Coordinates of C-alpha atoms in Angstrom, one line a residue:
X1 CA -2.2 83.7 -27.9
X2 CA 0.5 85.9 -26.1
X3 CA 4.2 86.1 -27.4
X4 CA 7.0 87.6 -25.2
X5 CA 10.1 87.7 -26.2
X6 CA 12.0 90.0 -23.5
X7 CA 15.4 88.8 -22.2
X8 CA 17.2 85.6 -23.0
X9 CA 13.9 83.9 -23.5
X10 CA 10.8 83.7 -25.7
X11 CA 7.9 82.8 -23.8
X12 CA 4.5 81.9 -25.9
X13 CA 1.7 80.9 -23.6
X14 CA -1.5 79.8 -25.2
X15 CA -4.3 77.9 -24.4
X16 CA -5.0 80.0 -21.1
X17 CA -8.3 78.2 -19.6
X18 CA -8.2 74.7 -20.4
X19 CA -9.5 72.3 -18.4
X20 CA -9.6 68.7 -18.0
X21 CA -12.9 68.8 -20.3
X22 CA -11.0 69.9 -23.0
X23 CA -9.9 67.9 -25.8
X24 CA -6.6 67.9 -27.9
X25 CA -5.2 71.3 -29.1
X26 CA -2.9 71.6 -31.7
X27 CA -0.4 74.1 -32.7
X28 CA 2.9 74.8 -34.9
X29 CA 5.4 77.1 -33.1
X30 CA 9.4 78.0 -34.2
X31 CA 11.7 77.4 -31.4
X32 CA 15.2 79.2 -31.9
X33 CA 18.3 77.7 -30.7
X34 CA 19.5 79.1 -26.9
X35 CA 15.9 80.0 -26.3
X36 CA 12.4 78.3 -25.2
X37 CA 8.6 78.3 -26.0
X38 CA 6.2 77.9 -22.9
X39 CA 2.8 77.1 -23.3
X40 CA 0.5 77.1 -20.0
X41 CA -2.3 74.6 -19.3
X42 CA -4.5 75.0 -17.2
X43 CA -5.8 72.1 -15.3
X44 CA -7.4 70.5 -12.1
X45 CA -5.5 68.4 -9.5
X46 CA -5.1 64.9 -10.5
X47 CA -5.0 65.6 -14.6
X48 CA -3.3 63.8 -17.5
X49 CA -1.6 65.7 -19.6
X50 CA 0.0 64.2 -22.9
X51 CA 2.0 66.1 -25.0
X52 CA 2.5 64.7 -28.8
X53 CA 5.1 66.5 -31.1
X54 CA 6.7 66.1 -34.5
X55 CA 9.9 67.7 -35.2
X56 CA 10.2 69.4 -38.8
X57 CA 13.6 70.0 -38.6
X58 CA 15.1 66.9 -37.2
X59 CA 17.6 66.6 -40.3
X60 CA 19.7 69.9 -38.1
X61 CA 20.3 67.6 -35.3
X62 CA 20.3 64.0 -36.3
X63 CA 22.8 62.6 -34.9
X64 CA 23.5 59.9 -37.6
X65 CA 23.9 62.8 -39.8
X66 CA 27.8 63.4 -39.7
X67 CA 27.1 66.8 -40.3
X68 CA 25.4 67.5 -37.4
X69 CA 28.8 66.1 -35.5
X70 CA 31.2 69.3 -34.2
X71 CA 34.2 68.2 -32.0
X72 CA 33.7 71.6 -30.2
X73 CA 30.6 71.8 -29.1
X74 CA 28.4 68.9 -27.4
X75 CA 25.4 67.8 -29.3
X76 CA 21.9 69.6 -29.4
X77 CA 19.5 67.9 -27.6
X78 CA 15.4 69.5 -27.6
X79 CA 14.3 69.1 -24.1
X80 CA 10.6 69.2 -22.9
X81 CA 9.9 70.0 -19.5
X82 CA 6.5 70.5 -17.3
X83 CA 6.4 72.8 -14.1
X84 CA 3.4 73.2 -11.7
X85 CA 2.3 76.7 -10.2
X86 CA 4.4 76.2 -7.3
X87 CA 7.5 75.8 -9.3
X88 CA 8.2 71.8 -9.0
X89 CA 9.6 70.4 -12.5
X90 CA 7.0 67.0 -13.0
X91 CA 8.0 66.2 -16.3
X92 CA 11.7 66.3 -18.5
X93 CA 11.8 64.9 -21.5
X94 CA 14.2 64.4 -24.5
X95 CA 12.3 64.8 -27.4
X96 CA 13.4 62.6 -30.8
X97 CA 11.9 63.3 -34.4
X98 CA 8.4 62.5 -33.0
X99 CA 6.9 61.2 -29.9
X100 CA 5.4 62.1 -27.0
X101 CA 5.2 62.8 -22.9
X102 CA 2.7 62.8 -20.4
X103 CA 2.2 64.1 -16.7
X104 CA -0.4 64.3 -14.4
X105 CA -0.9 67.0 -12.4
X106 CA -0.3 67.1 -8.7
X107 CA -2.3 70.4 -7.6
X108 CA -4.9 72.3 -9.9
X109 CA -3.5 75.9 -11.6
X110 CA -1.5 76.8 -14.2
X111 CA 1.2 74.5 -16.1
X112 CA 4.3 75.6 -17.7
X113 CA 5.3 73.5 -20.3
X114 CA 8.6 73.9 -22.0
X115 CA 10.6 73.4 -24.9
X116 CA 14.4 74.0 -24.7
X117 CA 18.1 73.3 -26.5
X118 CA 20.8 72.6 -24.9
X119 CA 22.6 74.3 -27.2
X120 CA 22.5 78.2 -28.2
X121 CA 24.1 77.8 -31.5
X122 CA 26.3 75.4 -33.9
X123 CA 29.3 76.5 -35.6
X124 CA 28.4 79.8 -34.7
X125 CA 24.7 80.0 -35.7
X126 CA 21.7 80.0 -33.8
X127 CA 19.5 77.6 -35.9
X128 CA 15.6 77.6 -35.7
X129 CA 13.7 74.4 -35.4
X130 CA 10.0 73.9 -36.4
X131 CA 7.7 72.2 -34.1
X132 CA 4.1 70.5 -34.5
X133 CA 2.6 70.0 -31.1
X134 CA -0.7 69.0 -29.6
X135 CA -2.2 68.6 -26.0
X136 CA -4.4 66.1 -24.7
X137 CA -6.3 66.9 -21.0
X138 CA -7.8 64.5 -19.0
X139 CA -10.3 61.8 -20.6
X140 CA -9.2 62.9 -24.1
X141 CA -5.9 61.9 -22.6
X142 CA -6.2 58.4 -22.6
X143 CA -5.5 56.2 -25.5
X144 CA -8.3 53.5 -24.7
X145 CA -7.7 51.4 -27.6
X146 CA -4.3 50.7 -26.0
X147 CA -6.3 50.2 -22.5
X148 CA -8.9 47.6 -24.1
X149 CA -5.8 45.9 -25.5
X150 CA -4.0 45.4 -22.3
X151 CA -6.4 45.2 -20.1
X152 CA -9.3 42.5 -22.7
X153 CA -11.9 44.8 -21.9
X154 CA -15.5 44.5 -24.2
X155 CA -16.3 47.5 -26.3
X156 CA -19.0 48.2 -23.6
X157 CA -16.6 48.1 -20.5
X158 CA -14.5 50.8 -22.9
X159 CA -17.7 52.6 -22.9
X160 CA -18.2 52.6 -18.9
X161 CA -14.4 53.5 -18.5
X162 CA -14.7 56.5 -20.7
X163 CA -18.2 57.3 -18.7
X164 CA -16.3 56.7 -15.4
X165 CA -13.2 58.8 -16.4
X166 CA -15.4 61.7 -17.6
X167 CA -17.3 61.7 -14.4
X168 CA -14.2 61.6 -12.3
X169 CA -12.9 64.3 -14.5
X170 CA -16.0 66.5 -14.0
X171 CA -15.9 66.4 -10.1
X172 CA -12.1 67.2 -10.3
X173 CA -13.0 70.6 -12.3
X174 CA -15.7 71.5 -10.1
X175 CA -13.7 71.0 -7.4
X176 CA -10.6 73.4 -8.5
X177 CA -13.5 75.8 -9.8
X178 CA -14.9 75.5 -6.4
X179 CA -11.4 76.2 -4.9
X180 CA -10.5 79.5 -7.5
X181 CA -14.3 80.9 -6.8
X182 CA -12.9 80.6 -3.1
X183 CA -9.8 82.6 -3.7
X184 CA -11.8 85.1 -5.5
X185 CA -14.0 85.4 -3.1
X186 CA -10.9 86.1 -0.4
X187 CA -9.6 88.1 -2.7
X188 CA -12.3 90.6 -3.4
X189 CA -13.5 90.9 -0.1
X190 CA -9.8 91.8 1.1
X191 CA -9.6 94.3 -1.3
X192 CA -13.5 95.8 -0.3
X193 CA -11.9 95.6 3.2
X194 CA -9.4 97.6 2.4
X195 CA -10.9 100.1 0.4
X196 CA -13.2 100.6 3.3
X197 CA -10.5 101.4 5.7
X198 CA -8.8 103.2 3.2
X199 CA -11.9 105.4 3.2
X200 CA -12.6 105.7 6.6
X201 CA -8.6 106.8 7.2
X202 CA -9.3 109.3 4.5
X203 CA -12.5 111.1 6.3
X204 CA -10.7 111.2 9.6
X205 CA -7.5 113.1 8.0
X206 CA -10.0 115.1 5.9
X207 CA -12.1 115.7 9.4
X208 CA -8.4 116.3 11.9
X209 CA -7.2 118.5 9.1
X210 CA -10.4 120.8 9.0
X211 CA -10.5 121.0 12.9
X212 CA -7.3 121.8 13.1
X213 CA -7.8 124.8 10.6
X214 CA -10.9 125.7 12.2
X215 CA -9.1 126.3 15.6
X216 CA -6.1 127.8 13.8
X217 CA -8.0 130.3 12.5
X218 CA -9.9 131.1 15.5
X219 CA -7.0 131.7 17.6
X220 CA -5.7 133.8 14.2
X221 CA -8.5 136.2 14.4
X222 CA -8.5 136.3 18.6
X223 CA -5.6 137.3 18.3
X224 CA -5.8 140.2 15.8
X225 CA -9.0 140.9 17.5
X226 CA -11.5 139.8 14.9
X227 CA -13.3 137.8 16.6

């Protein structure tokens, strides 16, 4: 895990490299009031994501609790939010005590995935709320006892669509690991390219500047007759 917590926000991105094979991961994290927690996934193009959380501190901002209730400030709300590489918001949420969100993935790469007040303190104090939260990728994803429900399906046809999900899900990884090895590729042999030229440049100045030495000198000694 990496925690950053420079400026106005605390970032905490975990789970680096996972994939659509992985399965849930499951964490406990403190979010403070006027900040946010960000945890990147990820994932190939085409990947459900579901997010389930349970709010420990939901007491602080019920609002049926009349303490929570300040006629000077609006209510605190806990916002989750997902946001692909290039920057495009897929997912906002308004989280409750517990429950869950889900996105799929429009383009493989990283995933932000945020957790935010709207709020950056009440009566005058920042508060701190404690958060459960797991993550579901891909097959694990899908709740297929709620599928065979809706959709009558046999306990073998459950079987085939896990089988037919996982395969679909494989494909999609290799493809986005055939994609990065691509851009690695590029990326390396622009940089051997350039260290090339860089050499080369660097033997022709080193060459110029000893030919032109060479010649200084000579005309140095012609003229003081040494030569």
């Amino acid at each position: 895990f990496f925690l950053s917590s420079e400026g106005a926000d605390e970032m905490w991105v975990a789970a680096v490299f996972l994939t659509c094979l992985t399965g849930a991961q499951s964490m406990y994290f403190n979010l403070n009031e006027g900040r946010r927690r960000c945890f990147l996934e990820e994932v190939a193009t085409d990947t459900l994501v579901v997010g389930k959380y349970n709010s420990l501190d939901w007491y602080q901002i019920d609002p049926s609790n009349a303490a929570n209730i300040d006629v000077n400030s609006s209510p605190t709300i806990i916002q989750a939010f997902a946001v692909d590489p290039s920057g495009r918001e897929l997912m906002r949420h308004e989280c409750g005590e517990t429950g869950k969100f889900a996105f799929t993935s429009q383009m493989g790469g990283e995933h932000l995935i945020c957790f935010i007040t709207t709020t950056s303190y009440f009566q005058g104090v920042a508060r701190k709320f404690r958060f459960d939260v797991s993550f579901e990728v891909g097959e694990a994803a899908h709740d297929y006892t709620e599928i065979a429900k809706t959709e009558h399906l046999s306990a073998i046809e459950v079987e085939i669509r896990k089988l037919n999900d996982k395969i679909r899900n494989i494909r999609g990884e290799q493809d986005y690991q055939k994609v990065r090895e691509a851009y690695f590729r590029d990326t390396a042999e622009s940089n051997n390219s350039r260290v090339m030229w860089w050499t080369i440049l660097q033997v022709v100045v080193i060459f110029a500047a000893g030919g032109w030495q060479y010649f200084k000198l000579r005309r140095f000694f012609k003229s003081k007759k040494l030569a």
